[in-house]
Amino acid sequence: MQTTLSSFPHLFKETYTLIENSLNYPQSESFSVDFYPIMNPQNFNNNHILFNHETNEVMAHIGINFREIINGDHKLSVALIGGVAVKEAYRGQGLLNKLLNNLLKKYEQKVALFILWSDLIELYKKFGFYPAGCFLDSKSEGLVPTKFIKTKFNALDSHDLDRVKGIYSDVLCHKYFTFKRSNDDWEKIKKINSTDLYLSRDEKGEIENYFCMNKGGDLKGVVHEIGYLKNGHQKVLNDLKSLRLWTPTLGAVGDLKYLGLFKIGNINFLKEFLKIRSNGDLILTHYKKNKVSFNLKKIRYSVNTSDFLQYIFGPFPPDEFKDIACKLFFSGLDSI
């Protein structure tokens, strides 16, 4: 039976234990804490499970978190997919195919994109997901500069939290295409105790820069979000150059990693977004699972979906897309 945790909330512990076992999650960490945005009670309606009534077991789980990517006035609706797990005894029976296909069909008209994080690129290609976006991994392993003081999000007073929120919304949400964070989203971030927050202050004691390091078992020692005042980007990067930084990029040279796996949902949503983004130069005309057709400055093109997604989101958009391509920034705080 396919259902959700909102109908069976008593299965929450069994579900996150299934996820942790399936992902070989470190025993010292908690998936339900590290990924609170997807595992919190407010999202239980989007925690989809396959339940075996005969054995009273959760056989599989897929979680979805509906978000909005923004850059200034540009907006794009997305569904983040995470916590994908099938109990070992039920693997090889097509349960992942069944559950994921059901959810993609259920929500494909509600969002422009589906996004998930996985190294299993070939597996998810069968469902129409392709790698796109990128970040640069500096792979440094130095010490945190002494000007930055370590704390946690849940230790901030309201003034300091508002300061961090302001830096994120006023600077990062205009420099990059990144996730819009509501007050509720910030409250969920405060629950992620495995992330350390580092702050530097000006002579008046106001926060001028911050960065986030660590999250769960995957991002230990990684700086995955850097906030700064306007025009302070290069200075804070220089301050942190001894640390392992994951920084968003387009077309850079170095140790690049894909940002995630992307699948097109409602093509009309994506069409409208790109029309506005390109000032009318890029018009999508047709889409099938493996092909996208479009007019760019009135010239017709037809390309593989995998190539098209990389034209729009990187890592190496062609020259014709240099003014359209979106530099994505996904913090570990938002990934699921």
PDB file of N, CA, C and O in Angstrom, residues 273-308:
ATOM      1  N   PHE A 273       9.559  30.783 -17.413  1.00  0.00           N
ATOM      2  CA  PHE A 273      10.749  31.235 -16.692  1.00  0.00           C
ATOM      3  C   PHE A 273      11.853  31.641 -17.663  1.00  0.00           C
ATOM      4  O   PHE A 273      12.468  32.710 -17.527  1.00  0.00           O
ATOM      5  N   LEU A 274      12.120  30.803 -18.667  1.00  0.00           N
ATOM      6  CA  LEU A 274      13.211  31.076 -19.601  1.00  0.00           C
ATOM      7  C   LEU A 274      12.873  32.225 -20.550  1.00  0.00           C
ATOM      8  O   LEU A 274      13.762  32.970 -20.972  1.00  0.00           O
ATOM      9  N   LYS A 275      11.609  32.366 -20.862  1.00  0.00           N
ATOM     10  CA  LYS A 275      11.197  33.497 -21.698  1.00  0.00           C
ATOM     11  C   LYS A 275      11.491  34.816 -20.987  1.00  0.00           C
ATOM     12  O   LYS A 275      12.032  35.760 -21.581  1.00  0.00           O
ATOM     13  N   ILE A 276      11.154  34.876 -19.701  1.00  0.00           N
ATOM     14  CA  ILE A 276      11.421  36.089 -18.916  1.00  0.00           C
ATOM     15  C   ILE A 276      12.921  36.266 -18.712  1.00  0.00           C
ATOM     16  O   ILE A 276      13.457  37.366 -18.870  1.00  0.00           O
ATOM     17  N   ARG A 277      13.593  35.172 -18.385  1.00  0.00           N
ATOM     18  CA  ARG A 277      15.038  35.222 -18.131  1.00  0.00           C
ATOM     19  C   ARG A 277      15.801  35.734 -19.347  1.00  0.00           C
ATOM     20  O   ARG A 277      16.780  36.469 -19.220  1.00  0.00           O
ATOM     21  N   SER A 278      15.361  35.362 -20.546  1.00  0.00           N
ATOM     22  CA  SER A 278      16.078  35.709 -21.782  1.00  0.00           C
ATOM     23  C   SER A 278      15.510  36.940 -22.474  1.00  0.00           C
ATOM     24  O   SER A 278      15.900  37.251 -23.598  1.00  0.00           O
ATOM     25  N   ASN A 279      14.569  37.618 -21.817  1.00  0.00           N
ATOM     26  CA  ASN A 279      13.905  38.774 -22.437  1.00  0.00           C
ATOM     27  C   ASN A 279      13.266  38.413 -23.774  1.00  0.00           C
ATOM     28  O   ASN A 279      13.290  39.195 -24.734  1.00  0.00           O
ATOM     29  N   GLY A 280      12.710  37.208 -23.831  1.00  0.00           N
ATOM     30  CA  GLY A 280      11.987  36.767 -25.016  1.00  0.00           C
ATOM     31  C   GLY A 280      12.835  36.126 -26.091  1.00  0.00           C
ATOM     32  O   GLY A 280      12.308  35.703 -27.126  1.00  0.00           O
ATOM     33  N   ASP A 281      14.146  36.002 -25.868  1.00  0.00           N
ATOM     34  CA  ASP A 281      15.027  35.425 -26.895  1.00  0.00           C
ATOM     35  C   ASP A 281      14.934  33.903 -26.964  1.00  0.00           C
ATOM     36  O   ASP A 281      15.182  33.311 -28.018  1.00  0.00           O
ATOM     37  N   LEU A 282      14.604  33.247 -25.839  1.00  0.00           N
ATOM     38  CA  LEU A 282      14.566  31.786 -25.792  1.00  0.00           C
ATOM     39  C   LEU A 282      13.127  31.324 -25.582  1.00  0.00           C
ATOM     40  O   LEU A 282      12.518  31.619 -24.556  1.00  0.00           O
ATOM     41  N   ILE A 283      12.598  30.605 -26.556  1.00  0.00           N
ATOM     42  CA  ILE A 283      11.222  30.113 -26.495  1.00  0.00           C
ATOM     43  C   ILE A 283      11.232  28.599 -26.685  1.00  0.00           C
ATOM     44  O   ILE A 283      11.647  28.096 -27.738  1.00  0.00           O
ATOM     45  N   LEU A 284      10.793  27.863 -25.667  1.00  0.00           N
ATOM     46  CA  LEU A 284      10.665  26.412 -25.804  1.00  0.00           C
ATOM     47  C   LEU A 284       9.455  26.100 -26.670  1.00  0.00           C
ATOM     48  O   LEU A 284       8.382  26.673 -26.480  1.00  0.00           O
ATOM     49  N   THR A 285       9.628  25.167 -27.607  1.00  0.00           N
ATOM     50  CA  THR A 285       8.538  24.844 -28.530  1.00  0.00           C
ATOM     51  C   THR A 285       8.036  23.416 -28.385  1.00  0.00           C
ATOM     52  O   THR A 285       6.886  23.130 -28.717  1.00  0.00           O
ATOM     53  N   HIS A 286       8.889  22.504 -27.893  1.00  0.00           N
ATOM     54  CA  HIS A 286       8.456  21.109 -27.786  1.00  0.00           C
ATOM     55  C   HIS A 286       9.367  20.380 -26.806  1.00  0.00           C
ATOM     56  O   HIS A 286      10.561  20.659 -26.720  1.00  0.00           O
ATOM     57  N   TYR A 287       8.762  19.450 -26.069  1.00  0.00           N
ATOM     58  CA  TYR A 287       9.555  18.667 -25.116  1.00  0.00           C
ATOM     59  C   TYR A 287       9.048  17.240 -25.057  1.00  0.00           C
ATOM     60  O   TYR A 287       7.850  16.988 -24.923  1.00  0.00           O
ATOM     61  N   LYS A 288       9.971  16.299 -25.211  1.00  0.00           N
ATOM     62  CA  LYS A 288       9.747  14.905 -24.879  1.00  0.00           C
ATOM     63  C   LYS A 288      10.812  14.517 -23.870  1.00  0.00           C
ATOM     64  O   LYS A 288      11.739  15.286 -23.606  1.00  0.00           O
ATOM     65  N   LYS A 289      10.721  13.330 -23.329  1.00  0.00           N
ATOM     66  CA  LYS A 289      11.625  12.929 -22.254  1.00  0.00           C
ATOM     67  C   LYS A 289      13.092  13.152 -22.609  1.00  0.00           C
ATOM     68  O   LYS A 289      13.881  13.608 -21.783  1.00  0.00           O
ATOM     69  N   ASN A 290      13.475  12.852 -23.849  1.00  0.00           N
ATOM     70  CA  ASN A 290      14.891  12.907 -24.222  1.00  0.00           C
ATOM     71  C   ASN A 290      15.253  14.054 -25.147  1.00  0.00           C
ATOM     72  O   ASN A 290      16.413  14.193 -25.534  1.00  0.00           O
ATOM     73  N   LYS A 291      14.279  14.887 -25.556  1.00  0.00           N
ATOM     74  CA  LYS A 291      14.552  15.952 -26.515  1.00  0.00           C
ATOM     75  C   LYS A 291      13.845  17.242 -26.114  1.00  0.00           C
ATOM     76  O   LYS A 291      12.710  17.220 -25.653  1.00  0.00           O
ATOM     77  N   VAL A 292      14.548  18.354 -26.325  1.00  0.00           N
ATOM     78  CA  VAL A 292      13.967  19.679 -26.130  1.00  0.00           C
ATOM     79  C   VAL A 292      14.171  20.470 -27.413  1.00  0.00           C
ATOM     80  O   VAL A 292      15.292  20.541 -27.935  1.00  0.00           O
ATOM     81  N   SER A 293      13.095  21.043 -27.923  1.00  0.00           N
ATOM     82  CA  SER A 293      13.182  21.910 -29.100  1.00  0.00           C
ATOM     83  C   SER A 293      12.884  23.338 -28.671  1.00  0.00           C
ATOM     84  O   SER A 293      12.021  23.575 -27.820  1.00  0.00           O
ATOM     85  N   PHE A 294      13.602  24.288 -29.269  1.00  0.00           N
ATOM     86  CA  PHE A 294      13.431  25.684 -28.866  1.00  0.00           C
ATOM     87  C   PHE A 294      13.896  26.614 -29.977  1.00  0.00           C
ATOM     88  O   PHE A 294      14.635  26.210 -30.893  1.00  0.00           O
ATOM     89  N   ASN A 295      13.440  27.849 -29.882  1.00  0.00           N
ATOM     90  CA  ASN A 295      13.917  28.922 -30.744  1.00  0.00           C
ATOM     91  C   ASN A 295      14.765  29.862 -29.908  1.00  0.00           C
ATOM     92  O   ASN A 295      14.319  30.333 -28.856  1.00  0.00           O
ATOM     93  N   LEU A 296      15.979  30.120 -30.359  1.00  0.00           N
ATOM     94  CA  LEU A 296      16.855  31.071 -29.693  1.00  0.00           C
ATOM     95  C   LEU A 296      17.184  32.175 -30.686  1.00  0.00           C
ATOM     96  O   LEU A 296      17.830  31.933 -31.704  1.00  0.00           O
ATOM     97  N   LYS A 297      16.680  33.362 -30.389  1.00  0.00           N
ATOM     98  CA  LYS A 297      16.813  34.501 -31.301  1.00  0.00           C
ATOM     99  C   LYS A 297      16.330  34.119 -32.696  1.00  0.00           C
ATOM    100  O   LYS A 297      16.979  34.385 -33.712  1.00  0.00           O
ATOM    101  N   LYS A 298      15.170  33.409 -32.698  1.00  0.00           N
ATOM    102  CA  LYS A 298      14.436  33.019 -33.903  1.00  0.00           C
ATOM    103  C   LYS A 298      15.129  31.933 -34.728  1.00  0.00           C
ATOM    104  O   LYS A 298      14.707  31.640 -35.848  1.00  0.00           O
ATOM    105  N   ILE A 299      16.176  31.323 -34.174  1.00  0.00           N
ATOM    106  CA  ILE A 299      16.824  30.185 -34.832  1.00  0.00           C
ATOM    107  C   ILE A 299      16.362  28.912 -34.128  1.00  0.00           C
ATOM    108  O   ILE A 299      16.363  28.839 -32.899  1.00  0.00           O
ATOM    109  N   ARG A 300      15.968  27.894 -34.903  1.00  0.00           N
ATOM    110  CA  ARG A 300      15.426  26.666 -34.330  1.00  0.00           C
ATOM    111  C   ARG A 300      16.543  25.692 -33.949  1.00  0.00           C
ATOM    112  O   ARG A 300      17.508  25.522 -34.686  1.00  0.00           O
ATOM    113  N   TYR A 301      16.353  25.043 -32.796  1.00  0.00           N
ATOM    114  CA  TYR A 301      17.295  24.036 -32.316  1.00  0.00           C
ATOM    115  C   TYR A 301      16.511  22.862 -31.743  1.00  0.00           C
ATOM    116  O   TYR A 301      15.387  23.020 -31.256  1.00  0.00           O
ATOM    117  N   SER A 302      17.140  21.687 -31.764  1.00  0.00           N
ATOM    118  CA  SER A 302      16.608  20.506 -31.085  1.00  0.00           C
ATOM    119  C   SER A 302      17.793  19.753 -30.496  1.00  0.00           C
ATOM    120  O   SER A 302      18.705  19.355 -31.227  1.00  0.00           O
ATOM    121  N   VAL A 303      17.801  19.583 -29.174  1.00  0.00           N
ATOM    122  CA  VAL A 303      18.952  18.983 -28.497  1.00  0.00           C
ATOM    123  C   VAL A 303      18.473  17.960 -27.477  1.00  0.00           C
ATOM    124  O   VAL A 303      17.297  17.929 -27.097  1.00  0.00           O
ATOM    125  N   ASN A 304      19.393  17.123 -27.027  1.00  0.00           N
ATOM    126  CA  ASN A 304      19.083  16.184 -25.955  1.00  0.00           C
ATOM    127  C   ASN A 304      18.732  16.945 -24.680  1.00  0.00           C
ATOM    128  O   ASN A 304      19.313  17.997 -24.395  1.00  0.00           O
ATOM    129  N   THR A 305      17.799  16.394 -23.917  1.00  0.00           N
ATOM    130  CA  THR A 305      17.403  17.026 -22.662  1.00  0.00           C
ATOM    131  C   THR A 305      18.599  17.206 -21.737  1.00  0.00           C
ATOM    132  O   THR A 305      18.729  18.235 -21.061  1.00  0.00           O
ATOM    133  N   SER A 306      19.487  16.215 -21.701  1.00  0.00           N
ATOM    134  CA  SER A 306      20.665  16.306 -20.832  1.00  0.00           C
ATOM    135  C   SER A 306      21.527  17.504 -21.211  1.00  0.00           C
ATOM    136  O   SER A 306      22.027  18.224 -20.331  1.00  0.00           O
ATOM    137  N   ASP A 307      21.701  17.748 -22.511  1.00  0.00           N
ATOM    138  CA  ASP A 307      22.490  18.899 -22.954  1.00  0.00           C
ATOM    139  C   ASP A 307      21.771  20.205 -22.639  1.00  0.00           C
ATOM    140  O   ASP A 307      22.392  21.179 -22.186  1.00  0.00           O
ATOM    141  N   PHE A 308      20.465  20.228 -22.865  1.00  0.00           N
ATOM    142  CA  PHE A 308      19.707  21.460 -22.641  1.00  0.00           C
ATOM    143  C   PHE A 308      19.792  21.898 -21.180  1.00  0.00           C
ATOM    144  O   PHE A 308      19.984  23.086 -20.885  1.00  0.00           O
TER     145      PHE A 308
END
